[in-house]
Tab-separated table of C-alpha atoms in Angstrom:
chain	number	residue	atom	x	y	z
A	1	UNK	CA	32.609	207.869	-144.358
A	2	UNK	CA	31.240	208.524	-140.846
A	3	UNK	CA	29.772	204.851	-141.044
A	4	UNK	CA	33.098	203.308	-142.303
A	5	UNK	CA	34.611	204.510	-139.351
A	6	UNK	CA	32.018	204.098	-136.532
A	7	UNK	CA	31.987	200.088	-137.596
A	8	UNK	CA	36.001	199.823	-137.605
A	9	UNK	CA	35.536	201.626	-134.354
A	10	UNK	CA	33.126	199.460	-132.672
A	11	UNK	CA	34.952	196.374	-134.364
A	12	UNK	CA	38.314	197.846	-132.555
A	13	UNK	CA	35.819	198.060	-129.109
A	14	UNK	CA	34.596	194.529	-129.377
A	15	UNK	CA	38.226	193.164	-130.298
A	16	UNK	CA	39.972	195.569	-127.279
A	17	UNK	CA	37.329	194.386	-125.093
A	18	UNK	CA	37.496	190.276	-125.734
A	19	UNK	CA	41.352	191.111	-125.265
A	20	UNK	CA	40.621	192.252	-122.268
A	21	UNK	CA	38.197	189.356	-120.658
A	22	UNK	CA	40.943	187.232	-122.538
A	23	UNK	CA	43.991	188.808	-120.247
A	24	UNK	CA	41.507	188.896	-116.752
A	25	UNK	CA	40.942	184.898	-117.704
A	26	UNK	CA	44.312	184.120	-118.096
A	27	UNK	CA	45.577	186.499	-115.194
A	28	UNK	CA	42.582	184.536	-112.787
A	29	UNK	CA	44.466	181.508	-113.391
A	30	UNK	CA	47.909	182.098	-113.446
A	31	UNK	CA	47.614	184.024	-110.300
A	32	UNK	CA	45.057	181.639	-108.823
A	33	UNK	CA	47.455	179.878	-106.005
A	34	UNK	CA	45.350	177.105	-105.431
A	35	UNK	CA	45.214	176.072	-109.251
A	36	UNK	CA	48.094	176.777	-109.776
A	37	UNK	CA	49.926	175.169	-107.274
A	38	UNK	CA	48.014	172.501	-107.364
A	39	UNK	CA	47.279	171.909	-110.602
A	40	UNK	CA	43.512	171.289	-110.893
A	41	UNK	CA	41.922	171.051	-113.495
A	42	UNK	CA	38.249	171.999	-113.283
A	43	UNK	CA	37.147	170.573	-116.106
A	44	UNK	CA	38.736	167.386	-115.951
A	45	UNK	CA	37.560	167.621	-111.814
A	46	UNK	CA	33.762	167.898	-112.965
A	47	UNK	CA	33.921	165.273	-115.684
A	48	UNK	CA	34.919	162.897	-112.945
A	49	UNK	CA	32.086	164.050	-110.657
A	50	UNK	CA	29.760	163.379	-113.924
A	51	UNK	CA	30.976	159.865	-114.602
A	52	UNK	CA	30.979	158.954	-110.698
A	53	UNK	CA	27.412	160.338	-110.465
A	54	UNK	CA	26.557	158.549	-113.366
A	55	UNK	CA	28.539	155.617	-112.349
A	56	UNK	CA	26.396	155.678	-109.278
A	57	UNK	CA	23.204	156.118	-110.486
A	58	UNK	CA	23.825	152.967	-113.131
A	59	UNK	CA	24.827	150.874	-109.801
A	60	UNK	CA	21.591	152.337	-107.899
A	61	UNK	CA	19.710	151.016	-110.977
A	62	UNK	CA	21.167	147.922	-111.226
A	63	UNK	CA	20.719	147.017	-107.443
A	64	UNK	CA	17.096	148.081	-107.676
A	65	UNK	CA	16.789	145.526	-110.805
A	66	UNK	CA	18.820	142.919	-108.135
A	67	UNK	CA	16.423	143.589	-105.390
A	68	UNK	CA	13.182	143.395	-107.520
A	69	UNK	CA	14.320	139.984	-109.200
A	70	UNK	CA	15.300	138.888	-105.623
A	71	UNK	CA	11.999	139.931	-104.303
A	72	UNK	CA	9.896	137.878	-107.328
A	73	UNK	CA	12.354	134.932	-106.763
A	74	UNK	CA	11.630	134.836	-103.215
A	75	UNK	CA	8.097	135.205	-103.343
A	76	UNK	CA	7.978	132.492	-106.016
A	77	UNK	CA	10.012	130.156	-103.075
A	78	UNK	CA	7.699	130.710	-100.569
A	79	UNK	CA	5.079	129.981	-102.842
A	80	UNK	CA	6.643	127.073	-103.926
A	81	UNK	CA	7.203	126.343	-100.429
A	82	UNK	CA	3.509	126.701	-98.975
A	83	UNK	CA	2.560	124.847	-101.822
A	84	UNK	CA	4.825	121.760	-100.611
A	85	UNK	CA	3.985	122.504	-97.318
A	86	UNK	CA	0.064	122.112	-98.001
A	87	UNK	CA	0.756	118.769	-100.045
A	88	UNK	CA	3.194	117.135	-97.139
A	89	UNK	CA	-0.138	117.751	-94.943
A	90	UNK	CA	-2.409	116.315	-97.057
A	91	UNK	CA	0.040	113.426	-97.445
A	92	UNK	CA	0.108	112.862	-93.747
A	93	UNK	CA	-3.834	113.282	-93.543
A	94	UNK	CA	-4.077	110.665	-96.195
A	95	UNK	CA	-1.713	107.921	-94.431
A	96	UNK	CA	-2.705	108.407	-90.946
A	97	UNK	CA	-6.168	108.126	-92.276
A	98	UNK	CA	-4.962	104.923	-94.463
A	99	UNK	CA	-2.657	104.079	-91.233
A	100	UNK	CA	-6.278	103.636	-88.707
A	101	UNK	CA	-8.023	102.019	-91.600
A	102	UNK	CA	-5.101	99.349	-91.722
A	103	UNK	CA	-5.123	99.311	-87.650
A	104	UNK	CA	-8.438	98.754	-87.587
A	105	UNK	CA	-8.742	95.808	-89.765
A	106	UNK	CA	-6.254	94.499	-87.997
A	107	UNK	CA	-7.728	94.555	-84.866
A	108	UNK	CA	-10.701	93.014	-86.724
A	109	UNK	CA	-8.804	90.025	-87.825
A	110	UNK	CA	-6.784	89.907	-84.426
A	111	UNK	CA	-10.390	89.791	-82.782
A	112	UNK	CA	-11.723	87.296	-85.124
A	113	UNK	CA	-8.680	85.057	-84.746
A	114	UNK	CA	-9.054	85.244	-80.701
A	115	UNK	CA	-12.702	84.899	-81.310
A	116	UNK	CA	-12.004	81.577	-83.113
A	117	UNK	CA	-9.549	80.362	-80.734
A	118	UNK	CA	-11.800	80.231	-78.076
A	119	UNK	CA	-14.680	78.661	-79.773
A	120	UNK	CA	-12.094	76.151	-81.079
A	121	UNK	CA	-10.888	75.386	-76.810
A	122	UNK	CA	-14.596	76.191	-75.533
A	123	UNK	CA	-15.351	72.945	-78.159
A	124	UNK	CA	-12.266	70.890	-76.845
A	125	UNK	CA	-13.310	71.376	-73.384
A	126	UNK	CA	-16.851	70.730	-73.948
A	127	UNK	CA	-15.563	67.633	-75.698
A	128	UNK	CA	-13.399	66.833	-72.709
A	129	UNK	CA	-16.276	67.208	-70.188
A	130	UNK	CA	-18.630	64.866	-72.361
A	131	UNK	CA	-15.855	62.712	-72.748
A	132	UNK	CA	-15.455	62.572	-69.039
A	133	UNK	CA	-19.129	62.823	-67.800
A	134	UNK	CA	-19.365	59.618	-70.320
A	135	UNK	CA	-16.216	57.810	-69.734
A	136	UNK	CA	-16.453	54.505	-67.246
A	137	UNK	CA	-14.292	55.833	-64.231
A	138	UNK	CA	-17.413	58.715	-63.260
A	139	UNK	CA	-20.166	56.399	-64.088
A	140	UNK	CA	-18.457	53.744	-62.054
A	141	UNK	CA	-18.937	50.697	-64.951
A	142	UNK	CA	-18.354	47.461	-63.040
A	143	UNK	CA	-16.609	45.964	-65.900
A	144	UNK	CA	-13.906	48.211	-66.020
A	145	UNK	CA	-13.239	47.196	-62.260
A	146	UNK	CA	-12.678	43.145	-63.372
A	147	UNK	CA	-9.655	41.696	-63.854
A	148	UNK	CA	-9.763	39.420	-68.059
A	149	UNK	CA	-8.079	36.389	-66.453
A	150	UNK	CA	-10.386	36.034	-63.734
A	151	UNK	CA	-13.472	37.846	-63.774
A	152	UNK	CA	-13.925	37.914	-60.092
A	153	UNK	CA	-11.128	39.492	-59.100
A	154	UNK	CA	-11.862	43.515	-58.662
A	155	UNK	CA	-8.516	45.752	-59.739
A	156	UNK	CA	-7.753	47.732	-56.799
A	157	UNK	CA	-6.596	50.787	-58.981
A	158	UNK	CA	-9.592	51.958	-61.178
């Protein structure tokens, strides 16, 4: 019997004792002023703490998967854009190169045009001089000088 009543005793210990915590518990909050004035609820309190810190920590993630996909799409733009960049100078190169090559074939032709030109008047006036060195007013030809109706009349004028 001794056992019987040591485990209804310490079963009577445990329950007075939970009571107690129980009663302390309730007493902390009903005499807490600033909960109960208040009314906060701690639990409720941390739960929103949780779900802003988690809230937080989704946007931190999601701006670092912004940034990252803004950093690769940038890089890819300048890429992109030195790429352009590199074939806009090569396309310059290539028509100021084809630009002088045109320039200078014009100038050929322009010089070979002149060229001709002056051949062509250098001939005229050589044709001109012989003409002239040959014609009967320089080498003073006496028949020139006579008049057809009577052949010993001399023309004043040639």
């Amino acid at each position: 019997m001794y056992n019987i009543n040591q485990s209804t005793d310490t079963k009577e210990a445990a329950a007075i004792k939970a009571r107690r915590n129980r009663e302390k518990e309730q007493q902390n909050r009903f005499f807490n002023v600033r909960n109960r004035v208040m009314g906060v609820d701690v639990q409720a309190l941390n739960n929103q703490v949780g779900d802003r810190k988690h809230r937080e920590a989704a946007e931190r993630s999601k701006e670092a998967a912004y940034d990252a996909l803004s950093n690769q799409l940038r890089l890819a733009m300048d890429a992109q854009a030195t790429h352009l960049a590199r074939l806009e100078e090569s396309c310059r190169v290539a028509m100021m190169c084809a630009m002088a090559n045109a320039n200078k074939a014009q100038a050929a032709a322009q010089a070979g045009h002149q060229r001709c030109e002056r051949q062509c008047e250098q001939k005229a006036n050589l044709a001109e001089i012989q003409h002239q060195s040959t014609s009967d007013l320089l080498t003073e030809n006496p028949q020139v000088a006579q008049h057809r109706m009577a052949p010993y009349w001399v023309l004043p004028y040639c």
